[in-house]
Tab-separated table of C-alpha atoms in Angstrom:
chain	number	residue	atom	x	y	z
A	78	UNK	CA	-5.122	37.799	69.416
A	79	UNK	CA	-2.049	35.564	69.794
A	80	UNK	CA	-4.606	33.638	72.234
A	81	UNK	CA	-5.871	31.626	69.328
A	82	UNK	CA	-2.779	29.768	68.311
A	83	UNK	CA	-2.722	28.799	72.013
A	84	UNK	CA	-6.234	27.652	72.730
A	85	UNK	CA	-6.207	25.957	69.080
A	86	UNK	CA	-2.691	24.243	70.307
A	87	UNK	CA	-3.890	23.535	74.014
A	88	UNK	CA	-7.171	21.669	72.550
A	89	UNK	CA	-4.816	19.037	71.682
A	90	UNK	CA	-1.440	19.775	74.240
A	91	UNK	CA	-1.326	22.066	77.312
A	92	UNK	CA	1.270	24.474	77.356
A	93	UNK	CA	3.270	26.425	80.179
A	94	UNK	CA	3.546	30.131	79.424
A	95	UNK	CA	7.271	29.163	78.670
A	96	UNK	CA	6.820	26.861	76.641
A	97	UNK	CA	3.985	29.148	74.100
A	98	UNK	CA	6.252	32.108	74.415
A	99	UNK	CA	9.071	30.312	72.692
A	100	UNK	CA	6.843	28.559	70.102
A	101	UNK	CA	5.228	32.175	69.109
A	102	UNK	CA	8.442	33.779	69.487
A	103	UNK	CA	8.894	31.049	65.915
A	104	UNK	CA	5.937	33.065	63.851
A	105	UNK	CA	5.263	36.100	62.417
A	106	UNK	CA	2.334	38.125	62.749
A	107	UNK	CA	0.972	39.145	59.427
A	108	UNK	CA	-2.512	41.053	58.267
A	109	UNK	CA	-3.342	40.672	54.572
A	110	UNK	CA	-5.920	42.845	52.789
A	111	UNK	CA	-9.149	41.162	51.093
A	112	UNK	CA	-7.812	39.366	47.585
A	113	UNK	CA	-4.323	39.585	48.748
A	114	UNK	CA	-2.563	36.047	48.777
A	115	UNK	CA	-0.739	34.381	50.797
A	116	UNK	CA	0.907	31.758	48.207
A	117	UNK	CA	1.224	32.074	44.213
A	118	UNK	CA	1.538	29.513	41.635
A	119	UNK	CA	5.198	28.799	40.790
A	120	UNK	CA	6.971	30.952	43.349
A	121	UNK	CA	8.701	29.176	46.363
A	122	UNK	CA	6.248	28.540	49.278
A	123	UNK	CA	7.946	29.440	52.395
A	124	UNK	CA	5.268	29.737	54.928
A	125	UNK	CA	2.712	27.448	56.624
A	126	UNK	CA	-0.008	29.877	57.588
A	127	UNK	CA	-2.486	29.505	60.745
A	128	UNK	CA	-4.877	32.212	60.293
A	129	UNK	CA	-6.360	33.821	63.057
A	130	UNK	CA	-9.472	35.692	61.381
A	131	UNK	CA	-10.863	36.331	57.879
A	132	UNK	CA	-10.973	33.464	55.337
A	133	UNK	CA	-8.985	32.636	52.431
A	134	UNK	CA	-8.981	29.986	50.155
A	135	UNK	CA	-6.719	27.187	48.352
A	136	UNK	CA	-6.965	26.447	44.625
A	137	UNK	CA	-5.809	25.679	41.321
A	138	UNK	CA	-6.727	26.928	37.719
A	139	UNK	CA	-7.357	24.027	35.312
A	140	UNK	CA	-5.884	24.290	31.370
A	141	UNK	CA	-9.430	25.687	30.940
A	142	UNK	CA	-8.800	28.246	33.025
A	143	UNK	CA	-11.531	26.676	35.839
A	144	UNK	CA	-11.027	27.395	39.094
A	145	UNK	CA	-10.863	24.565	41.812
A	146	UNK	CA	-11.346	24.910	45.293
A	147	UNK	CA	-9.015	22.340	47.148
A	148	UNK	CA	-9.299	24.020	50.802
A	149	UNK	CA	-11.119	27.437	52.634
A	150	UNK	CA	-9.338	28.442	55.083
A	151	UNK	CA	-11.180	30.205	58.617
A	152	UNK	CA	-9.966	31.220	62.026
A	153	UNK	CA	-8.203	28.654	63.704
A	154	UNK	CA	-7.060	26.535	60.316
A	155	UNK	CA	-3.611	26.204	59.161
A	156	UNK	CA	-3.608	26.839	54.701
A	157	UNK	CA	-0.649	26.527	52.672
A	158	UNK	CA	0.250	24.452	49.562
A	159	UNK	CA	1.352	21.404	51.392
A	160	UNK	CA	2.993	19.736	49.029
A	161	UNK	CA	5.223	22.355	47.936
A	162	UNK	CA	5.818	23.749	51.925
A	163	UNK	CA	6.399	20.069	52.702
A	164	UNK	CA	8.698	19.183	50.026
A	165	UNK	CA	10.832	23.167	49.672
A	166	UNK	CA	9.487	22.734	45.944
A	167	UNK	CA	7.331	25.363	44.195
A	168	UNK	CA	3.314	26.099	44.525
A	169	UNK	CA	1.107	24.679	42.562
A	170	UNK	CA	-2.130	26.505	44.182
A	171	UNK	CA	-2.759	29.628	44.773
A	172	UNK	CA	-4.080	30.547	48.443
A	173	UNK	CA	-5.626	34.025	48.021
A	174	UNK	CA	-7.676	35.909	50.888
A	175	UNK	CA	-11.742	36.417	50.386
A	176	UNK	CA	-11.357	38.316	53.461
A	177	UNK	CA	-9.157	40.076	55.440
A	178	UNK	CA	-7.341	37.778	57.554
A	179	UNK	CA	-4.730	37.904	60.218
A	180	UNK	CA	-2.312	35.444	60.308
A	181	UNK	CA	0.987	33.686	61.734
A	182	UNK	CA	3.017	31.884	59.896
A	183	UNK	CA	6.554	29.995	60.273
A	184	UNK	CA	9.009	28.734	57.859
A	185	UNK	CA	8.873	24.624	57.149
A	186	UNK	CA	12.417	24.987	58.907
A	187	UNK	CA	11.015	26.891	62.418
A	188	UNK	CA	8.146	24.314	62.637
A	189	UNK	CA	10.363	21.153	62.259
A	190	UNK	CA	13.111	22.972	64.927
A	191	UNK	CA	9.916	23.298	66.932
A	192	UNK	CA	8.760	19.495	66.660
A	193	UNK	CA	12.631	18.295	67.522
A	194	UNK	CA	12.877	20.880	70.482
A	195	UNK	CA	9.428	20.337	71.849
A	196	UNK	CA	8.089	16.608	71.399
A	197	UNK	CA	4.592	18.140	72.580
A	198	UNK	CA	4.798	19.664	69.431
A	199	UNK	CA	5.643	17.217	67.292
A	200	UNK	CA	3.091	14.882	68.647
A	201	UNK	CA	0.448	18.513	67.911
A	202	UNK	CA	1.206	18.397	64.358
A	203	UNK	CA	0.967	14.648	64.107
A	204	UNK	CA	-2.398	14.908	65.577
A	205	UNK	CA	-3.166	17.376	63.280
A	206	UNK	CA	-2.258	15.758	60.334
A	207	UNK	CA	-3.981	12.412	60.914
A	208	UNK	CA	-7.501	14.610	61.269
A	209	UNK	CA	-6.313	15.959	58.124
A	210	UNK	CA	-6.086	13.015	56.629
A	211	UNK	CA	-9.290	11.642	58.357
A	212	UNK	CA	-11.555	14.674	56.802
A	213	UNK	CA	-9.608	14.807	53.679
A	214	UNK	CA	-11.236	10.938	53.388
A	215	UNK	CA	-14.000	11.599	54.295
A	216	UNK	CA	-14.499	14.024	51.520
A	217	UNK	CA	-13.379	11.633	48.962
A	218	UNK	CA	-15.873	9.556	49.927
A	219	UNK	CA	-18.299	11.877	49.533
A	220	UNK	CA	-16.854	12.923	46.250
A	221	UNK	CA	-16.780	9.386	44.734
A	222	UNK	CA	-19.907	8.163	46.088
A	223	UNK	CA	-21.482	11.082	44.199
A	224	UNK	CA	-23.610	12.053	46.526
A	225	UNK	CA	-24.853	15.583	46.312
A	226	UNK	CA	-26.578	16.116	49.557
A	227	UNK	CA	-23.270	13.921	51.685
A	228	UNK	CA	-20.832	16.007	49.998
A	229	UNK	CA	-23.115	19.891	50.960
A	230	UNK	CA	-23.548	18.572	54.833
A	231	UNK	CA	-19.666	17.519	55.032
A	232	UNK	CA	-18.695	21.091	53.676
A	233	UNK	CA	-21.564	22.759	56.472
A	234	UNK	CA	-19.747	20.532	58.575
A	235	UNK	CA	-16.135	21.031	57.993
A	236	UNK	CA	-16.578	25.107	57.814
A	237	UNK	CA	-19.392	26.339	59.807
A	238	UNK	CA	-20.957	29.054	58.219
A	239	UNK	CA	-19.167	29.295	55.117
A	240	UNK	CA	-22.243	29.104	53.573
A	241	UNK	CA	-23.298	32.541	54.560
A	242	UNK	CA	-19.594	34.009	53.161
A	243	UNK	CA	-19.022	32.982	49.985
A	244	UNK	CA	-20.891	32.579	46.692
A	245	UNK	CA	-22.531	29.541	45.451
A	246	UNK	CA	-20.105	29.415	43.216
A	247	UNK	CA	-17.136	28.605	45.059
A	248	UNK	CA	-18.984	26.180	47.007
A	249	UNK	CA	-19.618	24.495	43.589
A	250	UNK	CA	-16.189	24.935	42.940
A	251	UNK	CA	-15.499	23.122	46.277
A	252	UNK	CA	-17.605	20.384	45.939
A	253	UNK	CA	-16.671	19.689	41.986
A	254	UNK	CA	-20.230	20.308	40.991
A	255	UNK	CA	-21.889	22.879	38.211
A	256	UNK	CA	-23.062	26.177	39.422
A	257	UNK	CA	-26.970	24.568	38.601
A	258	UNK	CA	-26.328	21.989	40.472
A	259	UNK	CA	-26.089	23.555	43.755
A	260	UNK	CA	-29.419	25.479	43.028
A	261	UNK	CA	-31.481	21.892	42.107
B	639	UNK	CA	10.014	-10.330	56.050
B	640	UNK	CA	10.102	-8.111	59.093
B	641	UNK	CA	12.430	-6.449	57.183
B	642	UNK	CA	10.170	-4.649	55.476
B	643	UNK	CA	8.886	-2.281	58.580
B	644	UNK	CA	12.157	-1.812	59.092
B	645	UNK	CA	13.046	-0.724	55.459
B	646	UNK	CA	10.114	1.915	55.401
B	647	UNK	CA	10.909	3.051	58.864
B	648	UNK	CA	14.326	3.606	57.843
B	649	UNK	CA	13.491	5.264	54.306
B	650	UNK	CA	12.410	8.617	57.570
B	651	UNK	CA	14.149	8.116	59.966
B	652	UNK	CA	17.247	5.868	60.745
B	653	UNK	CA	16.947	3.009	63.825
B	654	UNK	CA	19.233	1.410	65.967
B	655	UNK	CA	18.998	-3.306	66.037
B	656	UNK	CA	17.518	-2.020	69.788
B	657	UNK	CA	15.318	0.344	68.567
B	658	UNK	CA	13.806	-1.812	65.775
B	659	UNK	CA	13.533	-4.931	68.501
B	660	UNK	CA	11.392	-2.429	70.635
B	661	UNK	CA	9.197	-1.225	67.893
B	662	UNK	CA	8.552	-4.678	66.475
B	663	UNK	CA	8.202	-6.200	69.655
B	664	UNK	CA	4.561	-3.776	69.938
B	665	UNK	CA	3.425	-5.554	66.525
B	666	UNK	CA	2.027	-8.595	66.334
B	667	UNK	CA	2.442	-10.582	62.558
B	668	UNK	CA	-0.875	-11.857	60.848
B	669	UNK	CA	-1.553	-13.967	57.746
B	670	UNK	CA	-5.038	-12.933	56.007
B	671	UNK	CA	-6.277	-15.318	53.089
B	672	UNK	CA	-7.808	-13.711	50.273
B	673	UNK	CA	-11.389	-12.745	50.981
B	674	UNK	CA	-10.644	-11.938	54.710
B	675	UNK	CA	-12.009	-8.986	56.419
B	676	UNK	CA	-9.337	-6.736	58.456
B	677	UNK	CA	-12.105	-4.201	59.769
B	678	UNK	CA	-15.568	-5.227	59.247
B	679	UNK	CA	-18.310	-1.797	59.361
B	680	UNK	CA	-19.746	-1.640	62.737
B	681	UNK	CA	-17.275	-3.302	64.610
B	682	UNK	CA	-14.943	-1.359	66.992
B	683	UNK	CA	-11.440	-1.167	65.077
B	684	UNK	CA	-8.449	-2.653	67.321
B	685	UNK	CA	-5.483	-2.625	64.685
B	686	UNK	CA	-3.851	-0.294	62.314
B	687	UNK	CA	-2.072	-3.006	59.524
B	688	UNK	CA	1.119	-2.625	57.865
B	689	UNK	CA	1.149	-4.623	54.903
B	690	UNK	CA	3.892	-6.137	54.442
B	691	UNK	CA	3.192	-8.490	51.025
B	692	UNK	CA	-0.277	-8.748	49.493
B	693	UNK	CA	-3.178	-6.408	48.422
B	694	UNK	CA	-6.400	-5.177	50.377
B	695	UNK	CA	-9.008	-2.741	49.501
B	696	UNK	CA	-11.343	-0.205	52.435
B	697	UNK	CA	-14.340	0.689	50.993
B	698	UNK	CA	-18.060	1.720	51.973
B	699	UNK	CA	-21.122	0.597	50.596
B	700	UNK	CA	-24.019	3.254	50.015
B	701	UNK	CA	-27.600	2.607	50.526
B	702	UNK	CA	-28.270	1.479	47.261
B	703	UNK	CA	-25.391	-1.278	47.973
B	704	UNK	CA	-22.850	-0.063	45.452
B	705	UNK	CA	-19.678	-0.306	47.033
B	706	UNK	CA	-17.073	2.679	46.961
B	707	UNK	CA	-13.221	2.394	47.336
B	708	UNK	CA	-11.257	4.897	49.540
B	709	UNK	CA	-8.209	3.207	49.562
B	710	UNK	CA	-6.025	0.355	48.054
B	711	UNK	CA	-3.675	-1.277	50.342
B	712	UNK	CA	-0.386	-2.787	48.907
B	713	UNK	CA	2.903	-3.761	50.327
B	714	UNK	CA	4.770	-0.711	52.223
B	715	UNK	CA	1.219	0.663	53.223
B	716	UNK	CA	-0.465	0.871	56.536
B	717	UNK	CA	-4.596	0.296	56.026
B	718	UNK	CA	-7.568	0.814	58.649
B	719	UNK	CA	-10.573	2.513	59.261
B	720	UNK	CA	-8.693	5.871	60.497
B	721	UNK	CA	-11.300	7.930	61.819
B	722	UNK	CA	-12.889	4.435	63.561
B	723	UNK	CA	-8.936	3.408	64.671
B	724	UNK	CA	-7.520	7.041	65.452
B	725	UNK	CA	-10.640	7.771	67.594
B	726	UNK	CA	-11.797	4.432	69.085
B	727	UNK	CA	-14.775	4.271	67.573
B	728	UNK	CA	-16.923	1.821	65.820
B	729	UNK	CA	-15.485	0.763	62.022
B	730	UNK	CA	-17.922	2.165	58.873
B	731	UNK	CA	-15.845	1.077	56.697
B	732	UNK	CA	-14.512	-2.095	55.346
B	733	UNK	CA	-10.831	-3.565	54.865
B	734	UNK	CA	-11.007	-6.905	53.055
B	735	UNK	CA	-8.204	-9.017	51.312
B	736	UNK	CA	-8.256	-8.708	47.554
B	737	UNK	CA	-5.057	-11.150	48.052
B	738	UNK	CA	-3.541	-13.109	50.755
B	739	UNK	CA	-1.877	-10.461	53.010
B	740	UNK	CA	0.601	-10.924	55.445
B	741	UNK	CA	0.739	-7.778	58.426
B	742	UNK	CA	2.378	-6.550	60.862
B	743	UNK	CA	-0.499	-5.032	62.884
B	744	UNK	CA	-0.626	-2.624	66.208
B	745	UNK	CA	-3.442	-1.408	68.650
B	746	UNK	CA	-3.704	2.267	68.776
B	747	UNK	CA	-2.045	2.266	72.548
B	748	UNK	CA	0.922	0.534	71.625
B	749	UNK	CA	1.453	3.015	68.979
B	750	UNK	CA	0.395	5.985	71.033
B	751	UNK	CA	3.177	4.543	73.550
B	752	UNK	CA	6.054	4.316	70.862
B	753	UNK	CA	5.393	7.402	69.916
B	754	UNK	CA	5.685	8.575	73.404
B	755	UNK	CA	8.843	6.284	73.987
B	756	UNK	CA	10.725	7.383	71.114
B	757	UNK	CA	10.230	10.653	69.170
B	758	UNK	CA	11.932	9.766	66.151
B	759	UNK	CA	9.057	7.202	65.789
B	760	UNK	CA	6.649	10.524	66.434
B	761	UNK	CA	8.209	12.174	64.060
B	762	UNK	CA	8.250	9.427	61.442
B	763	UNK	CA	3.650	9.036	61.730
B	764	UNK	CA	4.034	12.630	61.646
B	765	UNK	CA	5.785	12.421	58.177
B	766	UNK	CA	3.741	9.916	57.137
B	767	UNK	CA	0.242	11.409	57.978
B	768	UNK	CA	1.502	15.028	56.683
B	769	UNK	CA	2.311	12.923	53.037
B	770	UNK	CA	-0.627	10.819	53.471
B	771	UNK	CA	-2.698	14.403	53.400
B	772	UNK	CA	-0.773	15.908	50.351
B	773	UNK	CA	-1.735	12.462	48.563
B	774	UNK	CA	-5.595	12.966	49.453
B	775	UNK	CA	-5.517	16.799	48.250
B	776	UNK	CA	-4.025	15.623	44.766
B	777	UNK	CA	-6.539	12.484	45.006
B	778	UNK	CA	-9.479	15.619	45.637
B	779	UNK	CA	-7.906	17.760	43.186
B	780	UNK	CA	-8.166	15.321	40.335
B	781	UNK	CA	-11.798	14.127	41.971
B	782	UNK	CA	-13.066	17.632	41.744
B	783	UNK	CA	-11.527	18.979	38.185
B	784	UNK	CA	-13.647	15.441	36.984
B	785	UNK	CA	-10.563	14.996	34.346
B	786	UNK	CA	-10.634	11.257	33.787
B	787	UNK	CA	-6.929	11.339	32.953
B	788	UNK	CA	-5.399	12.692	35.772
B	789	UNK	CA	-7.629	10.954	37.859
B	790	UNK	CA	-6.335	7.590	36.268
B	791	UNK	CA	-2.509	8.714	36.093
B	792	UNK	CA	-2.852	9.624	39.954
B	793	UNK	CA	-4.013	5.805	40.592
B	794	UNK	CA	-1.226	4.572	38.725
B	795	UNK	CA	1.398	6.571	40.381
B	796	UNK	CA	-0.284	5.973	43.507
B	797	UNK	CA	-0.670	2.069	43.071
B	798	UNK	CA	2.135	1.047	40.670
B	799	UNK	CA	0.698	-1.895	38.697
B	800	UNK	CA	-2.462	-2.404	40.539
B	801	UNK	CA	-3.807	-2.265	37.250
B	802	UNK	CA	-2.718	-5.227	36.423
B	803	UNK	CA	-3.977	-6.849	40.294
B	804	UNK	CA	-7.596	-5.845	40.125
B	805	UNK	CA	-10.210	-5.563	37.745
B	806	UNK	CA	-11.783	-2.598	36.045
B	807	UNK	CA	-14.866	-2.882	38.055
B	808	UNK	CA	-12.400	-2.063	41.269
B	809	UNK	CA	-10.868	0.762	39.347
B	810	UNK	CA	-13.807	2.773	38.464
B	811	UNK	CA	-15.068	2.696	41.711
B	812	UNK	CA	-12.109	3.922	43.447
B	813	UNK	CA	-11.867	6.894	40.632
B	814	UNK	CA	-15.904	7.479	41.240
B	815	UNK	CA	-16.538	6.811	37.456
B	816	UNK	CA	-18.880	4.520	35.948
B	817	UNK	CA	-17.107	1.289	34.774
B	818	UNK	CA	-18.518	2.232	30.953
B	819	UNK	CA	-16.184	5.282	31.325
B	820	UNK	CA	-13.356	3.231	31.987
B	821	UNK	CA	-13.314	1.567	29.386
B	822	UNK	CA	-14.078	4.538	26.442
């Protein structure tokens, strides 16, 4: 199962069995159960988590109490609350699972020892987070430009299959639409 | 003027005079007027810019022609078309002077090689594209809870004064609002 991390790391960097023992050897394997989560609102968020199988989600609960999908989360993503992993500060979003999912996960302080040990690693998660940054544009784009049918095809896009998972609702939740909407 | 690279370099990571000689000596320095285009759509994108004084806008027009703003660039930012620069592709978006810029700009390779050369510069894009992702997901957040204020106080913190640099037109099509709403 471990195999994931390294083919999802090796799509970018390849690595010598040496070299992915000692990077696993910085994570810890973790199952959570269905609605379990991973990160709550206002508690310290001490994990970056790359899950393996199962899907979870990212979001935040508006002063109405509406939910708001920032991320989903399926095998071979990493999910967190960035901001608050980033910066040692405290979660705003909560990342809860829809599904079971196994995960590994590493403190912020194991995954920046890993980046100054190994510069393969450092230039991984750089890689990483300019994609992130390319998709997350992408979606503003579709988000600004209003475009109903852009912003369904870049969600089909970005998780294959989610469709068939999760209720129309989240997806409207997702893609900052009504419920009705998504049925038009 | 250099300076300034150096400043926001150094606000990561700290540099050597040598180190800061080799970096520079991988950008080339460009005056825009206002009304140039950095990255015209269609066109293969060389440079990423750092803008060192000066504002510039990327945006997309949709098929009805209304154009859409992903991104303002001020002084202290870089600006491209990432997914067109990152992957060597062909631009489909645009980056055009709102006010005479002066850059400090870099092809892709040269950057690929610094970061190769010297890790503390790999670890200073990965900083940079890891907070450049946290920004988008609070940019989506606010996008996809549709609540006009944060979206505006977001802008604001993002872009201090800009307000006072473009007009409202510009605004409300970076915040995906009508320029009516703007203004109620």
């Amino acid at each position: 199962m471990n195999q994931v991390l390294r083919q999802h790391i090796e799509r970018v960097v390849p690595l010598s069995d040496e070299e992915f023992d000692y990077i696993l050897s910085l994570f810890t394997r973790k199952k959570y159960l269905k609605h379990q989560f991973l990160v709550q609102e206002g508690n310290y968020v001490e994990h970056d988590y790359f899950i393996m199988s199962g899907l979870a989600k990212a979001s935040r609960f508006d002063e109405d109490g509406k939910e708001h999908i920032i991320q989903f989360g399926m095998s071979n993503c990493w999910i967190s609350d960035p901001q608050a992993y980033h910066h040692q500060g405290k979660a705003t979003l909560n990342v809860q699972c829809l599904e079971g999912c196994e995960t590994l996960l590493i403190t912020f302080k194991d995954r920046e020892q890993l980046c100054a040990d190994l510069q393969k690693m450092e230039y991984f998660f750089r890689k990483k987070a300019t994609d992130e940054s390319i998709k997350l544009q992408r979606r503003i784009l579709c988000l600004i430009s209003n475009n109903a049918k852009d912003k369904y095809e870049d969600l089909i896009i970005s998780y294959p299959g989610l469709d068939q998972r999760v209720s129309k609702a989240m997806i409207a939740s997702y893609l900052g639409v009504s419920r009705e909407t998504l049925s038009g």
